[in-house]
Short mmCIF file of C-alpha atoms in Angstrom, two decimals:
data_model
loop_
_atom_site.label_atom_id
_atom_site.label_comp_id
_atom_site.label_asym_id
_atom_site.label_seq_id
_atom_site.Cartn_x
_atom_site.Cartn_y
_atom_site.Cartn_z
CA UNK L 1368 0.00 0.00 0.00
CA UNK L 1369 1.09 3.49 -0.48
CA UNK L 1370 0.49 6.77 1.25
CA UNK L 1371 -1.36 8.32 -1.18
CA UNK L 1372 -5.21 8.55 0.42
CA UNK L 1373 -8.22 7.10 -1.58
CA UNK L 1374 -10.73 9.48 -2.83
CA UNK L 1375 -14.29 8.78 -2.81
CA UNK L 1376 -16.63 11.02 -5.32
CA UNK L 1377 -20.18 10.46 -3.71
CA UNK L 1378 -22.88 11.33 -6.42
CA UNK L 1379 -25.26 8.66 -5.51
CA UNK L 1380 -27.29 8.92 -2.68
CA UNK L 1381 -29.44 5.03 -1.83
CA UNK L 1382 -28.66 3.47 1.39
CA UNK L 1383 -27.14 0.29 -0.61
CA UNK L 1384 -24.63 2.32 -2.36
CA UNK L 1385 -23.73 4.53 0.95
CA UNK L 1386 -23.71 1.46 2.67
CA UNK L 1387 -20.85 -0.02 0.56
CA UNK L 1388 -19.14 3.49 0.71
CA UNK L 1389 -18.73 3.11 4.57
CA UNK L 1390 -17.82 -0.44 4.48
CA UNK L 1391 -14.79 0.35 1.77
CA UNK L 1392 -14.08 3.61 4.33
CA UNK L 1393 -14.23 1.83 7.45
CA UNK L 1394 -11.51 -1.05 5.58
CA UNK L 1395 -9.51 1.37 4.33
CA UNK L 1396 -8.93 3.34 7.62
CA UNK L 1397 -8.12 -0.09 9.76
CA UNK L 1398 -5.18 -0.70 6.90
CA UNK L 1399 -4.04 3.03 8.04
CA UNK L 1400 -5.16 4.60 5.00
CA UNK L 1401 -6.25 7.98 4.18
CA UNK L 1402 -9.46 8.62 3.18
CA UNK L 1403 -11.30 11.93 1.43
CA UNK L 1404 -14.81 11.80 0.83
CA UNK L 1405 -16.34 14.29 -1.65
CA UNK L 1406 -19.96 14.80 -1.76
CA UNK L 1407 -22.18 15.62 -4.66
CA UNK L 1408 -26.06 16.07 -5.89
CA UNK L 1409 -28.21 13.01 -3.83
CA UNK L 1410 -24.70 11.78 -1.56
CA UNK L 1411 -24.02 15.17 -0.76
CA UNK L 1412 -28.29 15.13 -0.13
CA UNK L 1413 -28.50 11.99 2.19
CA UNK L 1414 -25.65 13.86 4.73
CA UNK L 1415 -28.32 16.81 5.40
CA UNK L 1416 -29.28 17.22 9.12
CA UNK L 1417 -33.03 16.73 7.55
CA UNK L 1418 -32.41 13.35 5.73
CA UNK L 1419 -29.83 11.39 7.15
CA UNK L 1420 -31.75 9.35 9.30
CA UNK L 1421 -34.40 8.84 6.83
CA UNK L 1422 -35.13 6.07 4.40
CA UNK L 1423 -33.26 6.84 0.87
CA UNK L 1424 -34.22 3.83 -0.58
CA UNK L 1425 -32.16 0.87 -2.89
CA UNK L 1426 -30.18 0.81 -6.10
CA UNK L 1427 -33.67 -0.18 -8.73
CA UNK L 1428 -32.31 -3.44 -9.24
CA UNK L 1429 -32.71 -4.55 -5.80
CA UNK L 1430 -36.84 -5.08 -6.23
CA UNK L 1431 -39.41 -6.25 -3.56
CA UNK L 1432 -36.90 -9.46 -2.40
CA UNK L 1433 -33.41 -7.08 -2.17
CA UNK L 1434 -35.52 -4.55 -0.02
CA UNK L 1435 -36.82 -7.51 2.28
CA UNK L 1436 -33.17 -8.59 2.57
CA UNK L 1437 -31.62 -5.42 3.48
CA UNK L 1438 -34.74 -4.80 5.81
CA UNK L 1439 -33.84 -8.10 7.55
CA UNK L 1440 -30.58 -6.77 9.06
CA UNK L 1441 -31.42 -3.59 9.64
CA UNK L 1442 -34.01 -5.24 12.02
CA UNK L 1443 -30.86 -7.32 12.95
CA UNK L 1444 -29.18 -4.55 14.06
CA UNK L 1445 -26.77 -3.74 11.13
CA UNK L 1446 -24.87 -0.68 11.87
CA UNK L 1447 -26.34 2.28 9.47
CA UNK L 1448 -23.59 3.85 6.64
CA UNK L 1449 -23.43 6.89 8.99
CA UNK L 1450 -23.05 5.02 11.99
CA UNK L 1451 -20.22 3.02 9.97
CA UNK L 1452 -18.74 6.41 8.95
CA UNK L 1453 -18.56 7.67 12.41
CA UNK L 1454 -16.52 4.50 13.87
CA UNK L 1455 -14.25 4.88 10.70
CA UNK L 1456 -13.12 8.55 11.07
CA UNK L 1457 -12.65 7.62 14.98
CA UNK L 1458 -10.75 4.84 13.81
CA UNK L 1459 -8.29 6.63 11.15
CA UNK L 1460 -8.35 9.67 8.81
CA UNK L 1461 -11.43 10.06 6.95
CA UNK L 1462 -12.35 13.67 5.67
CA UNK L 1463 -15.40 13.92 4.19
CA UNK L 1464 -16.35 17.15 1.82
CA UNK L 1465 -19.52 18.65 0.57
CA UNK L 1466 -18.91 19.91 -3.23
CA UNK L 1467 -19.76 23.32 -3.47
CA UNK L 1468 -21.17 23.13 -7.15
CA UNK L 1469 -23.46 20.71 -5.34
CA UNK L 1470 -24.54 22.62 -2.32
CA UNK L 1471 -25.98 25.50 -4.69
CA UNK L 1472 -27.92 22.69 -7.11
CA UNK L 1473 -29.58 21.66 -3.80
CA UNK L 1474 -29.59 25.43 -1.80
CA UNK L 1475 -28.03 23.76 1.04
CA UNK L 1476 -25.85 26.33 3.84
CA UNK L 1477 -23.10 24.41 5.80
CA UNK L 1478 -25.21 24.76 8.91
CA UNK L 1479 -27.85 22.52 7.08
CA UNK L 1480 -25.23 19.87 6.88
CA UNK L 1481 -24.83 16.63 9.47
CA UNK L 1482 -21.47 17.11 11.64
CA UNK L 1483 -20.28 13.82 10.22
CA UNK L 1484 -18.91 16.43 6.88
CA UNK L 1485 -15.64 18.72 7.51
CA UNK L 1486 -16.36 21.40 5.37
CA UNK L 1487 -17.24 22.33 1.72
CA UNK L 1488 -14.54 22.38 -1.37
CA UNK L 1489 -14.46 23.23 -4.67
CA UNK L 1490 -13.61 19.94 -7.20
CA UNK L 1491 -10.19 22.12 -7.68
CA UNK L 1492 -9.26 21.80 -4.05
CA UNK L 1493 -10.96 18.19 -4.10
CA UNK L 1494 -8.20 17.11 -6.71
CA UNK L 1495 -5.17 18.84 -5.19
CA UNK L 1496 -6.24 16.60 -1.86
CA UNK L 1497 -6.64 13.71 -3.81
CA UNK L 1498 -2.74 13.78 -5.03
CA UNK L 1499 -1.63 10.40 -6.69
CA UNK L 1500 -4.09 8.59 -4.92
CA UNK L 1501 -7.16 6.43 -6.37
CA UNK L 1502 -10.30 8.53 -7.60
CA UNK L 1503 -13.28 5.66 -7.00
CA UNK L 1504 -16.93 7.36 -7.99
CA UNK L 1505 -19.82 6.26 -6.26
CA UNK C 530 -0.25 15.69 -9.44
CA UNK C 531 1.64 13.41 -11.71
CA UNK C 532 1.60 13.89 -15.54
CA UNK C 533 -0.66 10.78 -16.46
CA UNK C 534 -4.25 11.59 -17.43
CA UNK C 535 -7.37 11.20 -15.80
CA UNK C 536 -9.44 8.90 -17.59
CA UNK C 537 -13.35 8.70 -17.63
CA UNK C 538 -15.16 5.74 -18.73
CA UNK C 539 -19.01 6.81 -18.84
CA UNK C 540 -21.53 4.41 -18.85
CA UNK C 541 -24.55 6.41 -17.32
CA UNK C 542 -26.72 8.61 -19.31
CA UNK C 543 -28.55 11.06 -16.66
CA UNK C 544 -28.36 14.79 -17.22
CA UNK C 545 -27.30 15.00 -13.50
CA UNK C 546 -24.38 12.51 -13.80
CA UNK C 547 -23.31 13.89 -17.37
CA UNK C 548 -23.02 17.18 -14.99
CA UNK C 549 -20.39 15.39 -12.50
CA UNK C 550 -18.65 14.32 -15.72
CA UNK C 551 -18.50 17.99 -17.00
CA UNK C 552 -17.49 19.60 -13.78
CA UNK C 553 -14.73 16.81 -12.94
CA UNK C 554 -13.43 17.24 -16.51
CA UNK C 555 -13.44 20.98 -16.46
CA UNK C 556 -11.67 21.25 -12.57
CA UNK C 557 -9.33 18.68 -14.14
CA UNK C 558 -8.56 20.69 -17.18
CA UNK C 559 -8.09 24.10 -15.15
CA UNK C 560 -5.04 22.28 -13.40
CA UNK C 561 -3.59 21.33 -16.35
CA UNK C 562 -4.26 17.79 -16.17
CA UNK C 563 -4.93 15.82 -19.35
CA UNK C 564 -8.68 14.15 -20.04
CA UNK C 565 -9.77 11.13 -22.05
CA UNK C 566 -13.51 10.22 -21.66
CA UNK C 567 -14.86 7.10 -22.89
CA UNK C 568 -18.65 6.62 -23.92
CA UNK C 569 -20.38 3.55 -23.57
CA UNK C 570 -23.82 2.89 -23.37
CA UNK C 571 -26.59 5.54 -21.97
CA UNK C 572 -23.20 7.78 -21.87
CA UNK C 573 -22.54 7.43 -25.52
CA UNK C 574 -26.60 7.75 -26.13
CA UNK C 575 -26.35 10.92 -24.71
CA UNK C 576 -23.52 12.23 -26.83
CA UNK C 577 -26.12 11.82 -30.33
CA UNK C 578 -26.61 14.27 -32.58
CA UNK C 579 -30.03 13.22 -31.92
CA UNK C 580 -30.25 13.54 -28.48
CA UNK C 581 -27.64 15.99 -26.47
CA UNK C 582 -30.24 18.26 -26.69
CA UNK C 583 -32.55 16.11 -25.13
CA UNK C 584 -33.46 16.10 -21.34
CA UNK C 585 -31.86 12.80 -20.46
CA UNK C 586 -33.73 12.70 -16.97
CA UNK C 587 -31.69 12.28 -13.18
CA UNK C 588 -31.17 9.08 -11.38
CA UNK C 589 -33.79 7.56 -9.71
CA UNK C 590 -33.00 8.55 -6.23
CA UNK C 591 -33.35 12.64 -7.59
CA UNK C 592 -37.16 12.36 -6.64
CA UNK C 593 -39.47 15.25 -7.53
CA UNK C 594 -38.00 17.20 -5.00
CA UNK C 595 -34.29 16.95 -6.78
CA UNK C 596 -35.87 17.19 -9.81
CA UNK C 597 -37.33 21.10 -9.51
CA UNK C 598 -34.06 21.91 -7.65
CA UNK C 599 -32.11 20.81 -10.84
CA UNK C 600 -34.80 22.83 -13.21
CA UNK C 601 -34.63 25.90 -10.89
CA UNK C 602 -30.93 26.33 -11.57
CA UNK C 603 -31.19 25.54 -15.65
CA UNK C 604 -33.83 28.50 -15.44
CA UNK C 605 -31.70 30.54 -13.22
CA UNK C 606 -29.17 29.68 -16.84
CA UNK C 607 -26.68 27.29 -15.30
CA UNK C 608 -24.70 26.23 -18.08
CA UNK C 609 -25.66 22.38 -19.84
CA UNK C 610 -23.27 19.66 -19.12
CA UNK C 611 -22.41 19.63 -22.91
CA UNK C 612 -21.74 23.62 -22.85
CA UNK C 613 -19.38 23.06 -19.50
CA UNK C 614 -17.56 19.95 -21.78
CA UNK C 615 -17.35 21.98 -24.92
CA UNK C 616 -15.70 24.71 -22.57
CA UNK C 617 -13.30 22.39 -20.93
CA UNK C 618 -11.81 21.35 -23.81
CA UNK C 619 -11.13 24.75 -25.48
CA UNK C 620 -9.35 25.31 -21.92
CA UNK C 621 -7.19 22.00 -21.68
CA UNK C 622 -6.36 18.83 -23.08
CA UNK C 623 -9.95 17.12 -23.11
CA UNK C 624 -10.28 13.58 -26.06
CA UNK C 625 -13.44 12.20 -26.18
CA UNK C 626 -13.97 8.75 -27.59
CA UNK C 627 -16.95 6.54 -28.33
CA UNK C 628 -16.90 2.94 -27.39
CA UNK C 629 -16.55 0.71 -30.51
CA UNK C 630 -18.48 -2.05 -29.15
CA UNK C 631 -21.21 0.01 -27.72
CA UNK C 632 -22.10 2.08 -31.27
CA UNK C 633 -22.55 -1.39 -32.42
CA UNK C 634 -25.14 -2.10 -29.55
CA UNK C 635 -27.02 1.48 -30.29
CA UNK C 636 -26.83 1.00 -33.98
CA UNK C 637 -24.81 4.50 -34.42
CA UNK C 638 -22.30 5.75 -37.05
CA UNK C 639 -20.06 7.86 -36.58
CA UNK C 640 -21.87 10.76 -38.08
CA UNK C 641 -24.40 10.19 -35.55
CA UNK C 642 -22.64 11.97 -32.88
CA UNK C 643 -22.30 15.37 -31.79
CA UNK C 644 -18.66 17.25 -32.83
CA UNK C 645 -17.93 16.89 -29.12
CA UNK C 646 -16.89 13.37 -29.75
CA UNK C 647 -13.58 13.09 -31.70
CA UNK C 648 -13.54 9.78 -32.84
CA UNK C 649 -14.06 5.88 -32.03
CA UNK C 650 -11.97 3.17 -30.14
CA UNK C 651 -12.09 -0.51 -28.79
CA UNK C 652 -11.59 -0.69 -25.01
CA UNK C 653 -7.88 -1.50 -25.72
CA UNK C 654 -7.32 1.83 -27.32
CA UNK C 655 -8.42 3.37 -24.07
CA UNK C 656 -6.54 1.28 -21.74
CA UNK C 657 -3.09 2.39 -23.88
CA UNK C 658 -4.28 6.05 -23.81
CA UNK C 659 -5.04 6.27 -20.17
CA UNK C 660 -1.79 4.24 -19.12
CA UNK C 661 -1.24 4.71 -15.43
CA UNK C 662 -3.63 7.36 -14.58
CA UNK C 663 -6.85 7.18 -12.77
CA UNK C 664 -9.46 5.12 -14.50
CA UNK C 665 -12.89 6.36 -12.95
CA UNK C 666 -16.27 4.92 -13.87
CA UNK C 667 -19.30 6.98 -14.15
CA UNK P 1067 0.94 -0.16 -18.44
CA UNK P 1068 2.33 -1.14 -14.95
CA UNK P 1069 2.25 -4.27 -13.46
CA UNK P 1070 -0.28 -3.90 -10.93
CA UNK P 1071 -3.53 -5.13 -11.38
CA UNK P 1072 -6.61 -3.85 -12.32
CA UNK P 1073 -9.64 -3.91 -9.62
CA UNK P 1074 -13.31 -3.78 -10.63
CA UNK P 1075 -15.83 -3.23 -7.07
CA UNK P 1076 -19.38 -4.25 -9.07
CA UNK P 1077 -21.71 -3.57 -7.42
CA UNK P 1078 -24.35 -3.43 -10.30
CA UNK P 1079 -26.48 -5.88 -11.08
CA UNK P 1080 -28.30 -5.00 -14.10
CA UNK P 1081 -27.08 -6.42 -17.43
CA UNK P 1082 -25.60 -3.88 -19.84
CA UNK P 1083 -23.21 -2.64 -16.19
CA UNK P 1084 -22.05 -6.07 -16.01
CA UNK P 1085 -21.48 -6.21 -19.99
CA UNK P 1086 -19.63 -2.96 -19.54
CA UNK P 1087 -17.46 -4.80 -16.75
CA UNK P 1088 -16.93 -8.22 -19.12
CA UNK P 1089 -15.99 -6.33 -21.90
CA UNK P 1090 -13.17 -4.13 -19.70
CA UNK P 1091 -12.20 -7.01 -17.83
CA UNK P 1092 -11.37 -8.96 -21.33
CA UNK P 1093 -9.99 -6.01 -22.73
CA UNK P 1094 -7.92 -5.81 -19.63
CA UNK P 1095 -6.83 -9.88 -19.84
CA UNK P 1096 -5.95 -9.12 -23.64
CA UNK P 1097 -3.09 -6.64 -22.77
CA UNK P 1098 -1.68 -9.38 -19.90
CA UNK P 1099 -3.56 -7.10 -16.59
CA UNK P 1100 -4.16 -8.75 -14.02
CA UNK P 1101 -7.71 -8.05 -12.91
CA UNK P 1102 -9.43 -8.40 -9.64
CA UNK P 1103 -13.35 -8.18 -9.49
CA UNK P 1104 -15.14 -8.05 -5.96
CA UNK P 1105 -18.82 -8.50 -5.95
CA UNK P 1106 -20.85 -6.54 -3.57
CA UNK P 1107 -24.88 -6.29 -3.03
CA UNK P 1108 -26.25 -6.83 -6.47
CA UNK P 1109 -23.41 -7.16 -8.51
CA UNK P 1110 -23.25 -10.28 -6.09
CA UNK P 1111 -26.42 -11.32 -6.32
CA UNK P 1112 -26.28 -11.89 -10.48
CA UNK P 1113 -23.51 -14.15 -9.62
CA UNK P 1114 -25.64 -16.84 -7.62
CA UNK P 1115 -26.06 -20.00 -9.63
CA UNK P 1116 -30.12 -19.33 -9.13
CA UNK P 1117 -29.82 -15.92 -11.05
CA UNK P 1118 -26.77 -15.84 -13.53
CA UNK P 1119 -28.52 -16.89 -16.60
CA UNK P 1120 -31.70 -14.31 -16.00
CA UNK P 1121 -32.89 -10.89 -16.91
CA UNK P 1122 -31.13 -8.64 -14.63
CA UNK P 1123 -32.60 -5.95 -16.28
CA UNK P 1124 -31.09 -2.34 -17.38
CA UNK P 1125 -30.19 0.69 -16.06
CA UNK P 1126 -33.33 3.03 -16.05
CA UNK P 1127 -32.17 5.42 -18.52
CA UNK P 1128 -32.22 2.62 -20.86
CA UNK P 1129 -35.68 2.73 -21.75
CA UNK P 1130 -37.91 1.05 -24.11
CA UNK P 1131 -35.60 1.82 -27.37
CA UNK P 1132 -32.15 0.98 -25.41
CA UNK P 1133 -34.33 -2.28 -24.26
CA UNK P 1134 -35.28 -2.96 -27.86
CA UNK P 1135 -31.75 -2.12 -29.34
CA UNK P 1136 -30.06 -4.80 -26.46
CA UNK P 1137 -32.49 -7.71 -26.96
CA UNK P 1138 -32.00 -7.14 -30.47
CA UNK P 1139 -28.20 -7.86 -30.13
CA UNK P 1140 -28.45 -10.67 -27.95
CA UNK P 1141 -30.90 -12.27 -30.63
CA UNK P 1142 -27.92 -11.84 -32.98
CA UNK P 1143 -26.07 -13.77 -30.99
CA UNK P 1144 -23.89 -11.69 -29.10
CA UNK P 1145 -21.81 -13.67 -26.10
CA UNK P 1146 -23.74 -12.48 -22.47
CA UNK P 1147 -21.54 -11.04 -19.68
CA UNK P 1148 -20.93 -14.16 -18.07
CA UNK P 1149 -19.80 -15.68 -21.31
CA UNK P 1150 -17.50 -13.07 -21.87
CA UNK P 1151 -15.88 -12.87 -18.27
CA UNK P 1152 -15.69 -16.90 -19.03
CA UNK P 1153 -14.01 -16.40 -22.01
CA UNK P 1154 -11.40 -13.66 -20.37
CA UNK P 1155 -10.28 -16.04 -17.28
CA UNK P 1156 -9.21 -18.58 -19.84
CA UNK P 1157 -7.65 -15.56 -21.30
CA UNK P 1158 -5.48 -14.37 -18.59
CA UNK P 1159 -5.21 -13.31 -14.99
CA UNK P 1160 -9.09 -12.79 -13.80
CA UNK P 1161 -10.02 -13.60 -10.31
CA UNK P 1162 -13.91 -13.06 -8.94
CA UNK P 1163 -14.48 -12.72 -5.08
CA UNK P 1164 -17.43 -11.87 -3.18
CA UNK P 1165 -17.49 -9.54 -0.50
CA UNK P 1166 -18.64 -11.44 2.57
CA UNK P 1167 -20.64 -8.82 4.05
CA UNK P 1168 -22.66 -8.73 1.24
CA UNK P 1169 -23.11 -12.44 1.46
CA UNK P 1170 -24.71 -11.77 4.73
CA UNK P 1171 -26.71 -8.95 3.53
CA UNK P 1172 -28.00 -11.62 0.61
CA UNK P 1173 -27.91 -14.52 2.61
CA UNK P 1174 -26.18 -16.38 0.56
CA UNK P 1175 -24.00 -18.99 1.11
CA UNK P 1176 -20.44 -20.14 -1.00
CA UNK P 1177 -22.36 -23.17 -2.55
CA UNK P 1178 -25.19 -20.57 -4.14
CA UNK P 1179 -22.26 -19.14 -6.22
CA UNK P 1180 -21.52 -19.93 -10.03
CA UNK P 1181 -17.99 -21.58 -10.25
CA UNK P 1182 -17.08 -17.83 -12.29
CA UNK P 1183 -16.91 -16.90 -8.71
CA UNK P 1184 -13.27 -17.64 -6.89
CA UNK P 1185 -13.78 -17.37 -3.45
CA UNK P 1186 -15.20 -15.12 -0.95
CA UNK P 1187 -12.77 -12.30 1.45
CA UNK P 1188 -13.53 -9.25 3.31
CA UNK P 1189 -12.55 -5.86 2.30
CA UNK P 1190 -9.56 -5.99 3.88
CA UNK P 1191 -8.25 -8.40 1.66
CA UNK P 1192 -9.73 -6.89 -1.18
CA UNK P 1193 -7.44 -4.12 -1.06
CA UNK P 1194 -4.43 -5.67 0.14
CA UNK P 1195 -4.78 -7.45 -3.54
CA UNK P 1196 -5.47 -4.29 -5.29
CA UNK P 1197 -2.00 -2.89 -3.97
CA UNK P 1198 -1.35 0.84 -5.87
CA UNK P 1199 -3.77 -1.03 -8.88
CA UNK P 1200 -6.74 0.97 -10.25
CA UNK P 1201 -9.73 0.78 -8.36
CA UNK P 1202 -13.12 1.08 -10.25
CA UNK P 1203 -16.35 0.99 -8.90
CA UNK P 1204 -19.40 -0.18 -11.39
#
């Protein structure tokens, strides 16, 4: 492994996708990596104070038998993908970045924003973070 | 940053993800980093003559809500993803390339597409063009 | 191209994502990559022996003309993904894992998987594989 950090761009915004966002976080920081988050349109969405304890729904694919699945162990007491996210920037480094193009598409102000994000950047700033290091979109 | 390219393969076909693309590509072009997008699928539908006009809807998770935010800022005259591209690549060093295989799948020629597009590749082209630069898939 | 491998996280399920993914992943194999694929949620799911030779569907931009345009190809005869990723692991260097959380989330046990599948690890493992490769989320 290197110490360049990996960079997550966060466009989509369903609890199955965020869900294997905070899993590939939370591995990442136990291996002592660096990790920057950036958030756009429904990603950046889901991390508002107002939604990110709702329901944001499933990929389309999943249907009526991938819903009762993921249902299942969230009754089982699954962790959530913020809850995940939490533990992980405990655990390591883990910066996590609303775009600003983003917060103006959805007239969002920082103070609308869940404390789980550090701040807002511009995709300039997001890249000169990012370095060398792997750019994975979600 | 290193002087390898960042390389976009674009499968998706959703005016709101063809608006990551553009702003990605034109933060990457202002720092002088080079481009190469690849178009496959809804991505390369998008990129028609026929159709970059078109409204290409939002992903599912947009909602109705997402959906008037996104039409409040095209009335307000936020530039189209295709103006933002068109821009990027009189600033910097922006190819894009349609997917060989995938004009077969839509039934396009090359005349098809809109001058944004500079010409057609097989997936092995791309790979050699993007060498050891970030290969990010939208 | 570098010697580190290539590393697809799919986790798509619908058919023209996973097409997209056979057709970089033999691409890949052709120029002598190495290429690591971990299947998550329903990327996972179209690799269980009960579901890898159904309609997985498309993404929903496809539409009624981009559903008309694939079944048209595939009534030509045109090899399906999991024909193609066969084809590529004779090829060259392709290994298939699932994640095993997601086999919890799905339920699913090693014995539901098609033999295209390799083996199942944790993230961790995943990325101690990728090394400095690529890392490209479908």
């Amino acid at each position: 492994m290197d110490e360049q950090p990996i960079n997550f761009v966060v466009f989509s915004g369903t609890d199955d996708k965020l869900q294997a966002l905070a899993v590939m976080t939370a591995g990442a920081a136990a291996l002592g990596k660096r990790v920057n988050i950036f958030l756009q349109y429904w990603g950046l969405d889901a991390f508002s104070k107002a939604k990110i304890g709702a329901d944001h729904g499933l990929a389309p694919e999943a249907g009526a038998e991938g819903r009762a699945k993921v249902d299942a162990l969230a009754a089982a007491g699954q962790a959530s993908w913020a809850e995940t996210l939490r533990q992980a920037k405990d655990l390591g480094e883990v910066d996590i970045q609303a775009c600003s193009l983003s917060m103006d598409v959805l007239a969002l102000e920082e103070s609308d924003l869940d404390p789980l994000v550090d701040g807002v950047e511009g995709v300039t700033a997001f890249y000169l973070n990012a370095g060398d290091g792997q750019i994975v979109f979600i």
